[in-house]
CSV table of C-alpha atoms in Angstrom, one decimal:
chain,number,residue,atom,x,y,z
R,19,MET,CA,15.0,57.3,-78.4
R,20,ALA,CA,13.0,58.1,-75.4
R,21,GLU,CA,12.8,61.8,-74.3
R,22,TRP,CA,13.5,60.8,-70.8
R,23,GLN,CA,15.5,58.3,-68.7
R,24,GLU,CA,14.7,56.3,-65.6
R,25,ILE,CA,16.6,57.4,-62.5
R,26,THR,CA,16.5,56.3,-58.9
R,27,GLY,CA,14.9,58.2,-56.0
R,28,GLY,CA,11.1,57.9,-56.4
R,29,VAL,CA,9.3,61.0,-55.0
R,30,THR,CA,12.6,62.4,-53.6
R,31,ALA,CA,14.3,62.4,-57.0
R,32,PRO,CA,13.0,65.8,-58.0
R,33,LYS,CA,14.7,68.7,-56.4
R,34,GLY,CA,13.3,70.1,-53.2
R,35,TYR,CA,11.5,67.1,-51.7
R,36,LYS,CA,11.9,65.0,-48.6
R,37,ALA,CA,10.0,61.9,-47.5
R,38,ALA,CA,9.7,59.5,-44.6
R,39,GLY,CA,7.9,56.4,-43.5
R,40,ILE,CA,7.7,55.1,-40.0
R,41,THR,CA,5.9,52.6,-37.8
R,42,ALA,CA,3.5,54.6,-35.6
R,43,GLY,CA,1.4,51.7,-34.3
R,44,LEU,CA,-1.6,52.0,-36.7
R,45,LYS,CA,-1.2,48.5,-38.0
R,46,PRO,CA,-1.5,45.5,-35.6
R,47,SER,CA,1.4,43.9,-37.4
R,48,GLY,CA,3.9,46.6,-36.2
R,49,LEU,CA,5.0,47.3,-39.8
R,50,PRO,CA,5.4,50.8,-41.3
R,51,ASP,CA,2.1,52.6,-41.4
R,52,LEU,CA,2.6,56.4,-41.6
R,53,ALA,CA,4.2,58.3,-44.5
R,54,LEU,CA,5.0,61.9,-45.3
R,55,ILE,CA,6.1,63.8,-48.4
R,56,VAL,CA,7.2,67.4,-48.0
R,57,SER,CA,8.3,70.1,-50.5
R,58,ASP,CA,10.9,72.6,-49.4
R,59,VAL,CA,8.7,75.3,-50.9
R,60,GLU,CA,5.1,75.8,-51.6
R,61,ALA,CA,4.2,73.7,-54.6
R,62,ILE,CA,1.4,73.7,-57.2
R,63,ALA,CA,-1.0,70.9,-56.2
R,64,ALA,CA,-3.5,68.9,-58.3
R,65,GLY,CA,-5.6,65.9,-57.5
R,66,VAL,CA,-7.9,63.3,-58.9
R,67,PHE,CA,-10.1,61.4,-56.5
R,68,THR,CA,-12.7,58.6,-56.3
R,69,THR,CA,-16.1,59.4,-57.8
R,70,SER,CA,-17.8,57.0,-55.3
R,71,GLN,CA,-20.7,58.5,-53.3
R,72,VAL,CA,-19.2,56.8,-50.2
R,73,LYS,CA,-15.9,58.7,-49.7
R,74,ALA,CA,-13.2,58.8,-47.0
R,75,ALA,CA,-12.8,61.9,-45.0
R,76,CYS,CA,-9.4,62.6,-46.5
R,77,VAL,CA,-11.0,62.7,-50.0
R,78,ASP,CA,-13.5,65.4,-49.1
R,79,TYR,CA,-10.7,67.2,-47.1
R,80,CYS,CA,-8.3,67.3,-50.1
R,81,ARG,CA,-11.0,68.4,-52.6
R,82,GLN,CA,-12.0,71.3,-50.3
R,83,ARG,CA,-8.3,72.3,-49.9
R,84,LEU,CA,-7.6,72.2,-53.6
R,85,GLN,CA,-10.7,74.1,-54.5
R,86,ALA,CA,-9.8,76.8,-52.1
R,87,LYS,CA,-6.1,76.9,-53.0
R,88,PRO,CA,-4.2,74.8,-55.6
R,89,PHE,CA,-1.0,74.8,-53.5
R,90,ALA,CA,0.4,72.5,-50.9
R,91,ARG,CA,3.6,71.7,-49.0
R,92,ALA,CA,3.0,68.3,-47.6
R,93,ILE,CA,1.1,65.0,-48.1
R,94,LEU,CA,0.4,62.8,-45.0
R,95,CYS,CA,-0.8,59.3,-45.5
R,96,ASN,CA,-1.8,56.7,-42.9
R,97,ALA,CA,-2.2,53.0,-43.6
R,98,GLY,CA,-4.3,50.6,-41.5
R,99,GLN,CA,-7.6,52.5,-41.2
R,100,ALA,CA,-9.4,54.0,-44.2
R,101,ASN,CA,-11.3,56.6,-42.2
R,102,ALA,CA,-14.2,56.1,-44.7
R,103,ALA,CA,-17.8,55.9,-43.6
R,104,THR,CA,-16.8,57.1,-40.1
R,105,GLY,CA,-19.2,60.1,-39.9
R,106,SER,CA,-18.4,63.5,-38.4
R,107,GLN,CA,-15.8,62.1,-36.0
R,108,GLY,CA,-13.8,60.9,-39.0
R,109,VAL,CA,-14.0,64.4,-40.4
R,110,ARG,CA,-12.7,65.8,-37.2
R,111,ASP,CA,-9.9,63.2,-37.1
R,112,ALA,CA,-8.8,64.3,-40.6
R,113,GLY,CA,-8.7,67.9,-39.5
R,114,GLU,CA,-6.8,67.2,-36.4
R,115,SER,CA,-4.2,65.1,-38.4
R,116,ALA,CA,-3.5,68.1,-40.6
R,117,GLU,CA,-3.3,70.5,-37.6
R,118,LEU,CA,-0.9,68.2,-35.7
R,119,LEU,CA,1.4,68.0,-38.7
R,120,ALA,CA,1.2,71.7,-39.5
R,121,LYS,CA,2.3,72.5,-35.9
R,122,GLU,CA,5.3,70.1,-36.2
R,123,LEU,CA,6.3,71.5,-39.6
R,124,ASN,CA,5.6,75.1,-38.6
R,125,ILE,CA,3.4,75.6,-41.7
R,126,SER,CA,-0.3,76.3,-42.3
R,127,PRO,CA,-2.8,73.4,-42.1
R,128,GLU,CA,-4.2,74.6,-45.4
R,129,SER,CA,-0.8,73.5,-47.0
R,130,ILE,CA,-1.3,69.9,-46.0
R,131,LEU,CA,-3.1,67.2,-48.0
R,132,LEU,CA,-4.2,63.9,-46.6
R,133,ALA,CA,-4.7,60.3,-47.7
R,134,SER,CA,-5.7,57.1,-45.8
R,135,THR,CA,-5.9,53.4,-46.6
R,136,GLY,CA,-7.2,50.4,-44.7
R,137,VAL,CA,-10.4,48.9,-43.6
R,138,ILE,CA,-13.6,50.9,-44.4
R,139,GLY,CA,-15.5,52.0,-41.3
R,140,GLN,CA,-12.4,52.2,-39.0
R,141,ARG,CA,-11.3,55.5,-37.7
R,142,ILE,CA,-7.6,56.5,-37.6
R,143,LYS,CA,-6.0,55.4,-34.3
R,144,MET,CA,-5.4,59.0,-33.2
R,145,ASP,CA,-3.4,58.3,-30.1
R,146,ALA,CA,-0.9,56.4,-32.3
R,147,LEU,CA,-0.9,59.2,-34.9
R,148,ARG,CA,-0.4,61.9,-32.3
R,149,GLY,CA,2.7,60.1,-31.0
R,150,GLY,CA,4.0,59.2,-34.5
R,151,ILE,CA,3.9,62.6,-36.2
R,152,PRO,CA,6.9,64.1,-34.4
R,153,LYS,CA,8.9,60.9,-35.2
R,154,LEU,CA,7.8,61.1,-38.8
R,155,VAL,CA,8.9,64.7,-39.2
R,156,ALA,CA,12.2,63.9,-37.6
R,157,ALA,CA,12.8,61.1,-40.1
R,158,LEU,CA,12.3,63.3,-43.2
R,159,SER,CA,15.1,62.8,-45.7
R,160,HIS,CA,16.0,63.7,-49.3
R,161,THR,CA,16.4,60.0,-49.8
R,162,GLY,CA,13.3,58.9,-47.9
R,163,SER,CA,11.1,57.8,-50.8
R,164,ASP,CA,11.5,54.1,-50.3
R,165,THR,CA,10.5,54.3,-46.6
R,166,ALA,CA,7.4,56.3,-47.6
R,167,ALA,CA,6.5,53.8,-50.3
R,168,GLY,CA,6.8,51.0,-47.7
R,169,ALA,CA,4.6,52.8,-45.2
R,170,ILE,CA,1.5,53.3,-47.5
R,171,ILE,CA,1.0,49.7,-48.5
R,172,THR,CA,-1.6,47.3,-47.1
R,173,THR,CA,-2.2,44.0,-48.9
R,174,ASP,CA,0.4,44.8,-51.5
R,175,LEU,CA,3.2,42.3,-51.9
R,176,VAL,CA,5.7,44.9,-53.2
R,177,THR,CA,6.2,48.6,-53.1
R,178,LYS,CA,5.7,50.7,-56.3
R,179,SER,CA,8.0,53.5,-57.2
R,180,ILE,CA,9.4,55.2,-60.3
R,181,ALA,CA,11.4,58.4,-61.2
R,182,LEU,CA,12.1,59.9,-64.7
R,183,GLU,CA,14.3,62.7,-65.9
R,184,THR,CA,14.2,64.9,-69.0
R,185,THR,CA,15.6,68.2,-70.1
R,186,ILE,CA,13.5,71.4,-70.5
R,187,ALA,CA,15.1,74.7,-71.3
R,188,ASP,CA,18.5,73.1,-71.0
R,189,ARG,CA,17.9,72.1,-67.4
R,190,PRO,CA,17.1,68.7,-65.9
R,191,VAL,CA,13.4,68.2,-64.9
R,192,ARG,CA,12.3,65.2,-62.8
R,193,ILE,CA,9.1,63.5,-61.9
R,194,GLY,CA,8.9,60.8,-59.3
R,195,GLY,CA,6.0,58.7,-58.0
R,196,ILE,CA,5.0,56.1,-55.4
R,197,ALA,CA,1.7,54.2,-55.3
R,198,LYS,CA,-0.1,51.4,-53.4
R,199,GLY,CA,-2.9,49.1,-54.5
R,200,SER,CA,-3.6,45.4,-54.8
R,201,GLY,CA,-7.3,44.8,-54.2
R,202,MET,CA,-10.5,46.9,-54.6
R,203,ILE,CA,-8.9,48.2,-57.8
R,204,HIS,CA,-11.2,49.6,-60.5
R,205,PRO,CA,-10.5,53.3,-60.4
R,206,ASN,CA,-13.2,55.7,-61.5
R,207,MET,CA,-11.5,59.1,-61.1
R,208,ALA,CA,-9.1,51.3,-56.8
R,209,THR,CA,-7.8,50.8,-52.6
R,210,MET,CA,-5.5,52.9,-54.7
R,211,LEU,CA,-3.2,55.8,-53.7
R,212,ALA,CA,-0.6,57.5,-55.8
R,213,PHE,CA,1.6,60.5,-55.0
R,214,VAL,CA,3.7,62.3,-57.7
R,215,THR,CA,6.3,65.0,-57.3
R,216,CYS,CA,7.8,67.2,-60.0
R,217,ASP,CA,10.3,70.0,-59.9
R,218,ALA,CA,9.1,71.9,-62.9
R,219,ALA,CA,7.1,75.2,-62.7
R,220,VAL,CA,3.6,74.7,-64.1
R,221,SER,CA,0.5,76.9,-63.8
R,222,PRO,CA,-2.2,75.4,-61.5
R,223,HIS,CA,-4.9,74.9,-64.2
R,224,LEU,CA,-2.5,73.3,-66.6
R,225,TRP,CA,-1.0,71.0,-64.0
R,226,GLN,CA,-4.5,69.8,-63.1
R,227,GLU,CA,-5.4,69.3,-66.7
R,228,MET,CA,-2.2,67.3,-67.3
R,229,LEU,CA,-2.9,65.1,-64.2
R,230,SER,CA,-6.5,64.4,-65.2
R,231,ARG,CA,-5.5,63.3,-68.7
R,232,ALA,CA,-2.6,61.2,-67.3
R,233,ALA,CA,-5.1,59.6,-64.8
R,234,ASP,CA,-7.4,58.6,-67.7
R,235,ARG,CA,-4.6,56.9,-69.5
R,236,SER,CA,-3.2,55.1,-66.5
R,237,PHE,CA,-5.1,54.6,-63.2
R,238,ASN,CA,-8.5,54.9,-64.9
R,239,SER,CA,-7.4,52.2,-67.3
R,240,ILE,CA,-6.6,49.4,-64.8
R,241,THR,CA,-8.8,46.9,-63.0
R,242,VAL,CA,-8.1,44.0,-60.6
R,243,ASP,CA,-11.6,43.1,-59.3
R,244,GLY,CA,-14.1,45.6,-60.6
R,245,ASP,CA,-14.5,47.3,-57.2
R,246,THR,CA,-14.0,51.1,-56.9
R,247,SER,CA,-12.6,52.2,-53.6
R,248,THR,CA,-13.8,54.9,-51.2
R,249,ASN,CA,-10.3,56.3,-50.8
R,250,ASP,CA,-8.8,56.5,-54.4
R,251,SER,CA,-6.5,59.5,-54.5
R,252,LEU,CA,-3.9,60.7,-57.0
R,253,ILE,CA,-2.1,63.8,-55.8
R,254,ALA,CA,0.7,65.6,-57.7
R,255,LEU,CA,3.0,68.4,-56.6
R,256,ALA,CA,5.1,70.7,-58.8
R,257,ASN,CA,7.4,73.0,-56.9
R,258,GLY,CA,9.4,74.8,-59.6
R,259,GLU,CA,12.8,74.0,-58.0
R,260,SER,CA,14.3,72.9,-61.3
R,261,ARG,CA,14.4,76.7,-62.0
R,262,THR,CA,13.0,76.2,-65.5
R,263,PRO,CA,10.7,78.9,-67.0
R,264,ALA,CA,7.1,78.5,-66.0
R,265,ILE,CA,4.9,76.4,-68.3
R,266,THR,CA,1.6,78.1,-68.6
R,267,GLU,CA,0.1,76.8,-71.8
R,268,MET,CA,0.3,73.8,-74.1
R,269,GLY,CA,3.3,73.6,-76.4
R,270,ALA,CA,6.3,71.5,-77.0
R,271,GLU,CA,7.6,71.8,-73.4
R,272,ALA,CA,4.2,71.2,-71.9
R,273,GLU,CA,3.6,68.2,-74.1
R,274,LYS,CA,7.0,66.7,-73.1
R,275,LEU,CA,6.2,67.2,-69.4
R,276,GLU,CA,2.8,65.7,-69.7
R,277,ALA,CA,4.1,62.7,-71.6
R,278,MET,CA,6.6,62.1,-68.8
R,279,LEU,CA,3.9,62.5,-66.2
R,280,THR,CA,1.8,60.0,-68.1
R,281,ALA,CA,4.7,57.5,-68.3
R,282,VAL,CA,5.2,57.8,-64.5
R,283,CYS,CA,1.5,57.2,-63.9
R,284,GLN,CA,1.3,54.3,-66.3
R,285,HIS,CA,4.3,52.6,-64.7
R,286,LEU,CA,2.7,52.8,-61.3
R,287,ALA,CA,-0.7,51.8,-62.6
R,288,LYS,CA,0.7,48.7,-64.3
R,289,ALA,CA,2.6,47.8,-61.1
R,290,ILE,CA,-0.7,48.0,-59.2
R,291,ALA,CA,-2.4,45.7,-61.7
R,292,ARG,CA,0.4,43.2,-61.6
R,293,ASP,CA,0.2,43.1,-57.8
R,294,GLY,CA,-3.5,42.4,-57.9
R,295,GLU,CA,-4.5,40.2,-55.0
R,296,GLY,CA,-3.7,36.6,-55.8
R,297,ALA,CA,-2.6,37.5,-59.4
R,298,THR,CA,0.1,35.5,-61.3
R,299,CYS,CA,0.5,37.8,-64.3
R,300,LEU,CA,-0.2,41.2,-65.8
R,301,MET,CA,-2.5,41.6,-68.8
R,302,GLU,CA,-2.3,44.5,-71.3
R,303,VAL,CA,-5.3,44.9,-73.6
R,304,GLN,CA,-4.6,46.9,-76.7
R,305,VAL,CA,-7.6,48.1,-78.7
R,306,THR,CA,-7.5,49.8,-82.1
R,307,GLY,CA,-9.9,50.9,-84.8
R,308,ALA,CA,-12.4,52.5,-82.5
R,309,HIS,CA,-14.2,55.8,-83.1
R,310,ASP,CA,-12.0,57.6,-80.6
R,311,GLU,CA,-9.5,57.0,-77.7
R,312,LEU,CA,-12.3,57.0,-75.1
R,313,ALA,CA,-14.2,54.3,-76.9
R,314,ALA,CA,-11.1,52.2,-77.4
R,315,ARG,CA,-10.2,52.5,-73.7
R,316,GLN,CA,-13.8,51.5,-72.7
R,317,ILE,CA,-13.5,48.3,-74.8
R,318,ALA,CA,-10.0,47.6,-73.4
R,319,LYS,CA,-11.1,48.1,-69.8
R,320,THR,CA,-14.1,45.9,-70.2
R,321,ILE,CA,-12.0,43.0,-71.5
R,322,ALA,CA,-9.4,43.5,-68.8
R,323,GLY,CA,-12.1,43.5,-66.1
R,324,SER,CA,-14.0,40.4,-67.4
R,325,SER,CA,-14.0,37.7,-64.7
R,326,LEU,CA,-14.2,35.1,-67.5
R,327,VAL,CA,-11.3,36.5,-69.4
R,328,LYS,CA,-9.2,36.8,-66.2
R,329,SER,CA,-10.1,33.2,-65.2
R,330,ALA,CA,-9.1,31.9,-68.6
R,331,ILE,CA,-5.7,33.7,-68.4
R,332,PHE,CA,-5.1,32.2,-65.0
R,333,GLY,CA,-5.9,28.8,-66.5
R,334,ARG,CA,-3.6,29.6,-69.5
R,335,ASP,CA,-6.6,28.9,-71.7
R,336,PRO,CA,-6.6,30.9,-75.0
R,337,ASN,CA,-10.4,31.2,-74.9
R,338,TRP,CA,-10.9,34.0,-77.5
R,339,GLY,CA,-14.7,33.7,-77.2
R,340,ARG,CA,-14.6,35.3,-73.8
R,341,ILE,CA,-12.6,38.2,-75.2
R,342,ALA,CA,-15.0,38.7,-78.1
R,343,ALA,CA,-18.0,38.6,-75.7
R,344,ALA,CA,-16.4,41.2,-73.4
R,345,ALA,CA,-15.7,43.5,-76.3
R,346,GLY,CA,-19.3,43.2,-77.5
R,347,ARG,CA,-20.8,44.2,-74.1
R,348,ALA,CA,-18.5,47.3,-73.6
R,349,GLY,CA,-21.2,49.6,-74.8
R,350,VAL,CA,-19.2,50.8,-77.8
R,351,PRO,CA,-20.9,50.2,-81.3
R,352,PHE,CA,-18.8,48.3,-83.9
R,353,GLU,CA,-19.5,45.8,-86.7
R,354,GLN,CA,-18.9,42.2,-85.7
R,355,GLU,CA,-17.4,41.4,-89.1
R,356,ASN,CA,-14.6,43.9,-88.4
R,357,LEU,CA,-13.5,42.2,-85.1
R,358,ASN,CA,-10.0,40.8,-84.9
R,359,ILE,CA,-8.4,39.2,-81.8
R,360,LYS,CA,-4.7,38.3,-81.2
R,361,LEU,CA,-3.2,36.8,-78.1
R,362,GLY,CA,0.5,37.6,-78.3
R,363,ASP,CA,1.6,36.7,-81.8
R,364,PHE,CA,-1.4,34.3,-82.3
R,365,LEU,CA,-4.2,35.5,-84.5
R,366,LEU,CA,-7.3,33.8,-83.1
R,367,PHE,CA,-10.2,35.6,-84.8
R,368,GLU,CA,-10.2,37.7,-88.0
R,369,ASN,CA,-12.9,39.7,-89.8
R,370,GLY,CA,-15.6,38.2,-87.5
R,371,GLN,CA,-14.5,34.6,-88.2
R,372,PRO,CA,-12.6,32.1,-86.0
R,373,LEU,CA,-9.2,30.9,-87.3
R,374,PRO,CA,-7.4,27.6,-86.8
R,375,PHE,CA,-4.4,28.1,-84.4
R,376,ASP,CA,-2.0,26.1,-82.3
R,377,ARG,CA,-3.9,25.9,-79.0
R,378,ALA,CA,-1.0,24.3,-77.2
R,379,ALA,CA,1.5,26.9,-78.4
R,380,ALA,CA,-0.9,29.7,-77.4
R,381,SER,CA,-1.3,28.2,-74.0
R,382,ALA,CA,2.5,27.9,-73.7
R,383,TYR,CA,2.7,31.7,-74.5
R,384,LEU,CA,0.5,32.4,-71.5
R,385,LYS,CA,2.6,30.2,-69.3
R,386,GLN,CA,5.8,31.9,-70.4
R,387,ALA,CA,4.4,35.4,-70.1
R,388,ALA,CA,3.4,34.6,-66.5
R,389,ALA,CA,6.8,33.2,-65.8
R,390,ASN,CA,8.5,36.3,-67.1
R,391,SER,CA,6.4,38.6,-64.9
R,392,VAL,CA,6.8,36.7,-61.6
R,393,LEU,CA,6.9,38.8,-58.5
R,394,PRO,CA,10.0,38.8,-56.3
R,395,GLN,CA,10.0,35.8,-54.0
R,396,ASP,CA,11.8,37.4,-51.0
R,397,PHE,CA,8.7,38.1,-49.0
R,398,VAL,CA,6.6,36.1,-46.6
R,399,ALA,CA,2.9,36.9,-46.4
R,400,THR,CA,1.4,37.0,-42.9
R,401,ASN,CA,-2.0,35.8,-44.2
R,402,ASN,CA,-3.5,37.7,-41.4
R,403,SER,CA,-6.2,39.8,-42.9
R,404,ASN,CA,-6.5,42.0,-39.9
R,405,ASP,CA,-2.8,43.1,-40.4
R,406,LEU,CA,-3.5,44.4,-43.9
R,407,SER,CA,0.2,44.0,-44.6
R,408,VAL,CA,2.9,41.7,-45.5
R,409,ASP,CA,6.1,41.0,-43.7
R,410,ARG,CA,8.8,41.7,-46.3
R,411,ARG,CA,12.5,41.9,-46.4
R,412,THR,CA,14.2,43.8,-49.2
R,413,ILE,CA,11.6,43.8,-52.0
R,414,PRO,CA,12.5,45.4,-55.3
R,415,ALA,CA,9.8,46.7,-57.6
R,416,GLN,CA,8.0,44.1,-59.6
R,417,ARG,CA,8.5,43.7,-63.4
R,418,VAL,CA,5.8,45.2,-65.6
R,419,ASP,CA,7.5,44.8,-69.0
R,420,ASN,CA,6.3,41.3,-69.8
R,421,PRO,CA,2.5,41.3,-69.8
R,422,VAL,CA,0.2,39.0,-71.6
R,423,ILE,CA,-0.8,40.9,-74.7
R,424,ILE,CA,-4.4,40.8,-75.9
R,425,ALA,CA,-4.8,42.9,-79.1
R,426,VAL,CA,-8.3,43.7,-80.4
R,427,ASN,CA,-9.2,45.6,-83.6
R,428,VAL,CA,-12.8,46.7,-84.0
R,429,GLY,CA,-12.7,48.6,-87.3
R,430,ASN,CA,-11.0,51.4,-89.3
R,431,GLY,CA,-11.4,54.3,-86.8
R,432,HIS,CA,-8.5,56.3,-85.5
R,433,GLY,CA,-9.2,55.6,-81.8
R,434,ALA,CA,-6.6,53.5,-79.9
R,435,GLY,CA,-6.4,52.8,-76.2
R,436,LYS,CA,-5.0,50.4,-73.6
R,437,ALA,CA,-6.0,48.9,-70.3
R,438,TRP,CA,-4.2,46.8,-67.8
R,439,GLY,CA,-5.4,44.1,-65.5
R,440,CYS,CA,-4.4,40.7,-64.0
R,441,ASP,CA,-5.6,37.2,-63.9
R,442,LEU,CA,-8.2,35.9,-61.4
R,443,SER,CA,-6.8,33.1,-59.3
R,444,TYR,CA,-8.1,31.0,-56.4
R,445,ASP,CA,-6.1,33.1,-54.0
R,446,TYR,CA,-8.2,36.2,-54.6
R,447,VAL,CA,-11.1,34.6,-52.9
R,448,LYS,CA,-8.9,33.3,-50.1
R,449,ILE,CA,-7.6,36.8,-49.4
R,450,ASN,CA,-10.9,38.6,-49.5
R,451,ALA,CA,-13.4,36.0,-48.1
R,452,GLU,CA,-12.6,36.7,-44.5
R,453,TYR,CA,-11.0,40.2,-44.8
R,454,THR,CA,-12.2,41.6,-41.5
R,455,THR,CA,-12.8,38.4,-39.5
């Protein structure tokens, strides 16, 4: 039995958090584009960010804030402009954004963290932001997670949200999260943003360590198109409002909390991979028998990111040769005669040798898996790349529990790891070919 249960509420499910999302006029479409998450009290803050040498102003801002003080009260996110590669003026815009919000919330600017998403090279529309912040603060609610989740997306077709609850020291502890991401997804910490809230009390260094490990097993294990973003940010707050004893070192309670944090991050990561631009299904690559977990994840992510593998999955073609080739170029040593490959329940390759299999049935498995993971159909895409958004009605979270399973064994080692990706369809090129024109 799981040590936690899924609940509603997203980032406002944990105690002591409010959130909001509004339309401030940052997107040409007139859809929601400004989001805010606020803790009632000062919270322990941790973050994992893009390793790209070309970074958005918000990334540098958050890194500096967290290095100076691992605490925060609020996360402000704008959608529509990435504020990346915008020079010194972009840096000033980021600073002004924090100052404007701090004044409205009556807190210190040092207690605010920032995130941005949108077209690289475009500054935040500051006039719209200045007018939007008072409205955003006024809209804060203990049930505002869904509006915040809707205000951070760009080319996403669906919002991404999750909340889990467990018991620590006989008291309920909750972790909630929202995320956005659909294209430019190959995190190395994708455009990917994720915000996590928790009401446990955790020491700063331990919370950062937990988040970094969770990121490696979730967001750093997904790929859509192999392109790492300038704005990738994963920010997590823990405010202690559950009134449980502080967790300061690893032990049973810390392990339970980290496992739940990882589960939240993995759910959001898989939701991003499934919502990959133009994708029709989610892929889960499971690798066993490697030297260690890191090696297993490297093989898994290489397979999930292979354009040839992704194209074959889109064509419902059980082409195991592409899987074998991707595993072989992952940079992880293994003996070819130890390689086994399965697609769902179909064993295609064993001990370095191809096996006869029912190709039609394997293709049917791919078709059925895609049919089981279909995205909700109650949306209408604008197909206007300048809008960076979709016109949506009521869109539930997409299903991430029926992926195409690719299982690969490379030997007798104890290392096991997973990665998630999506197929590569004709529509990916359509979406990205004229992105800014």
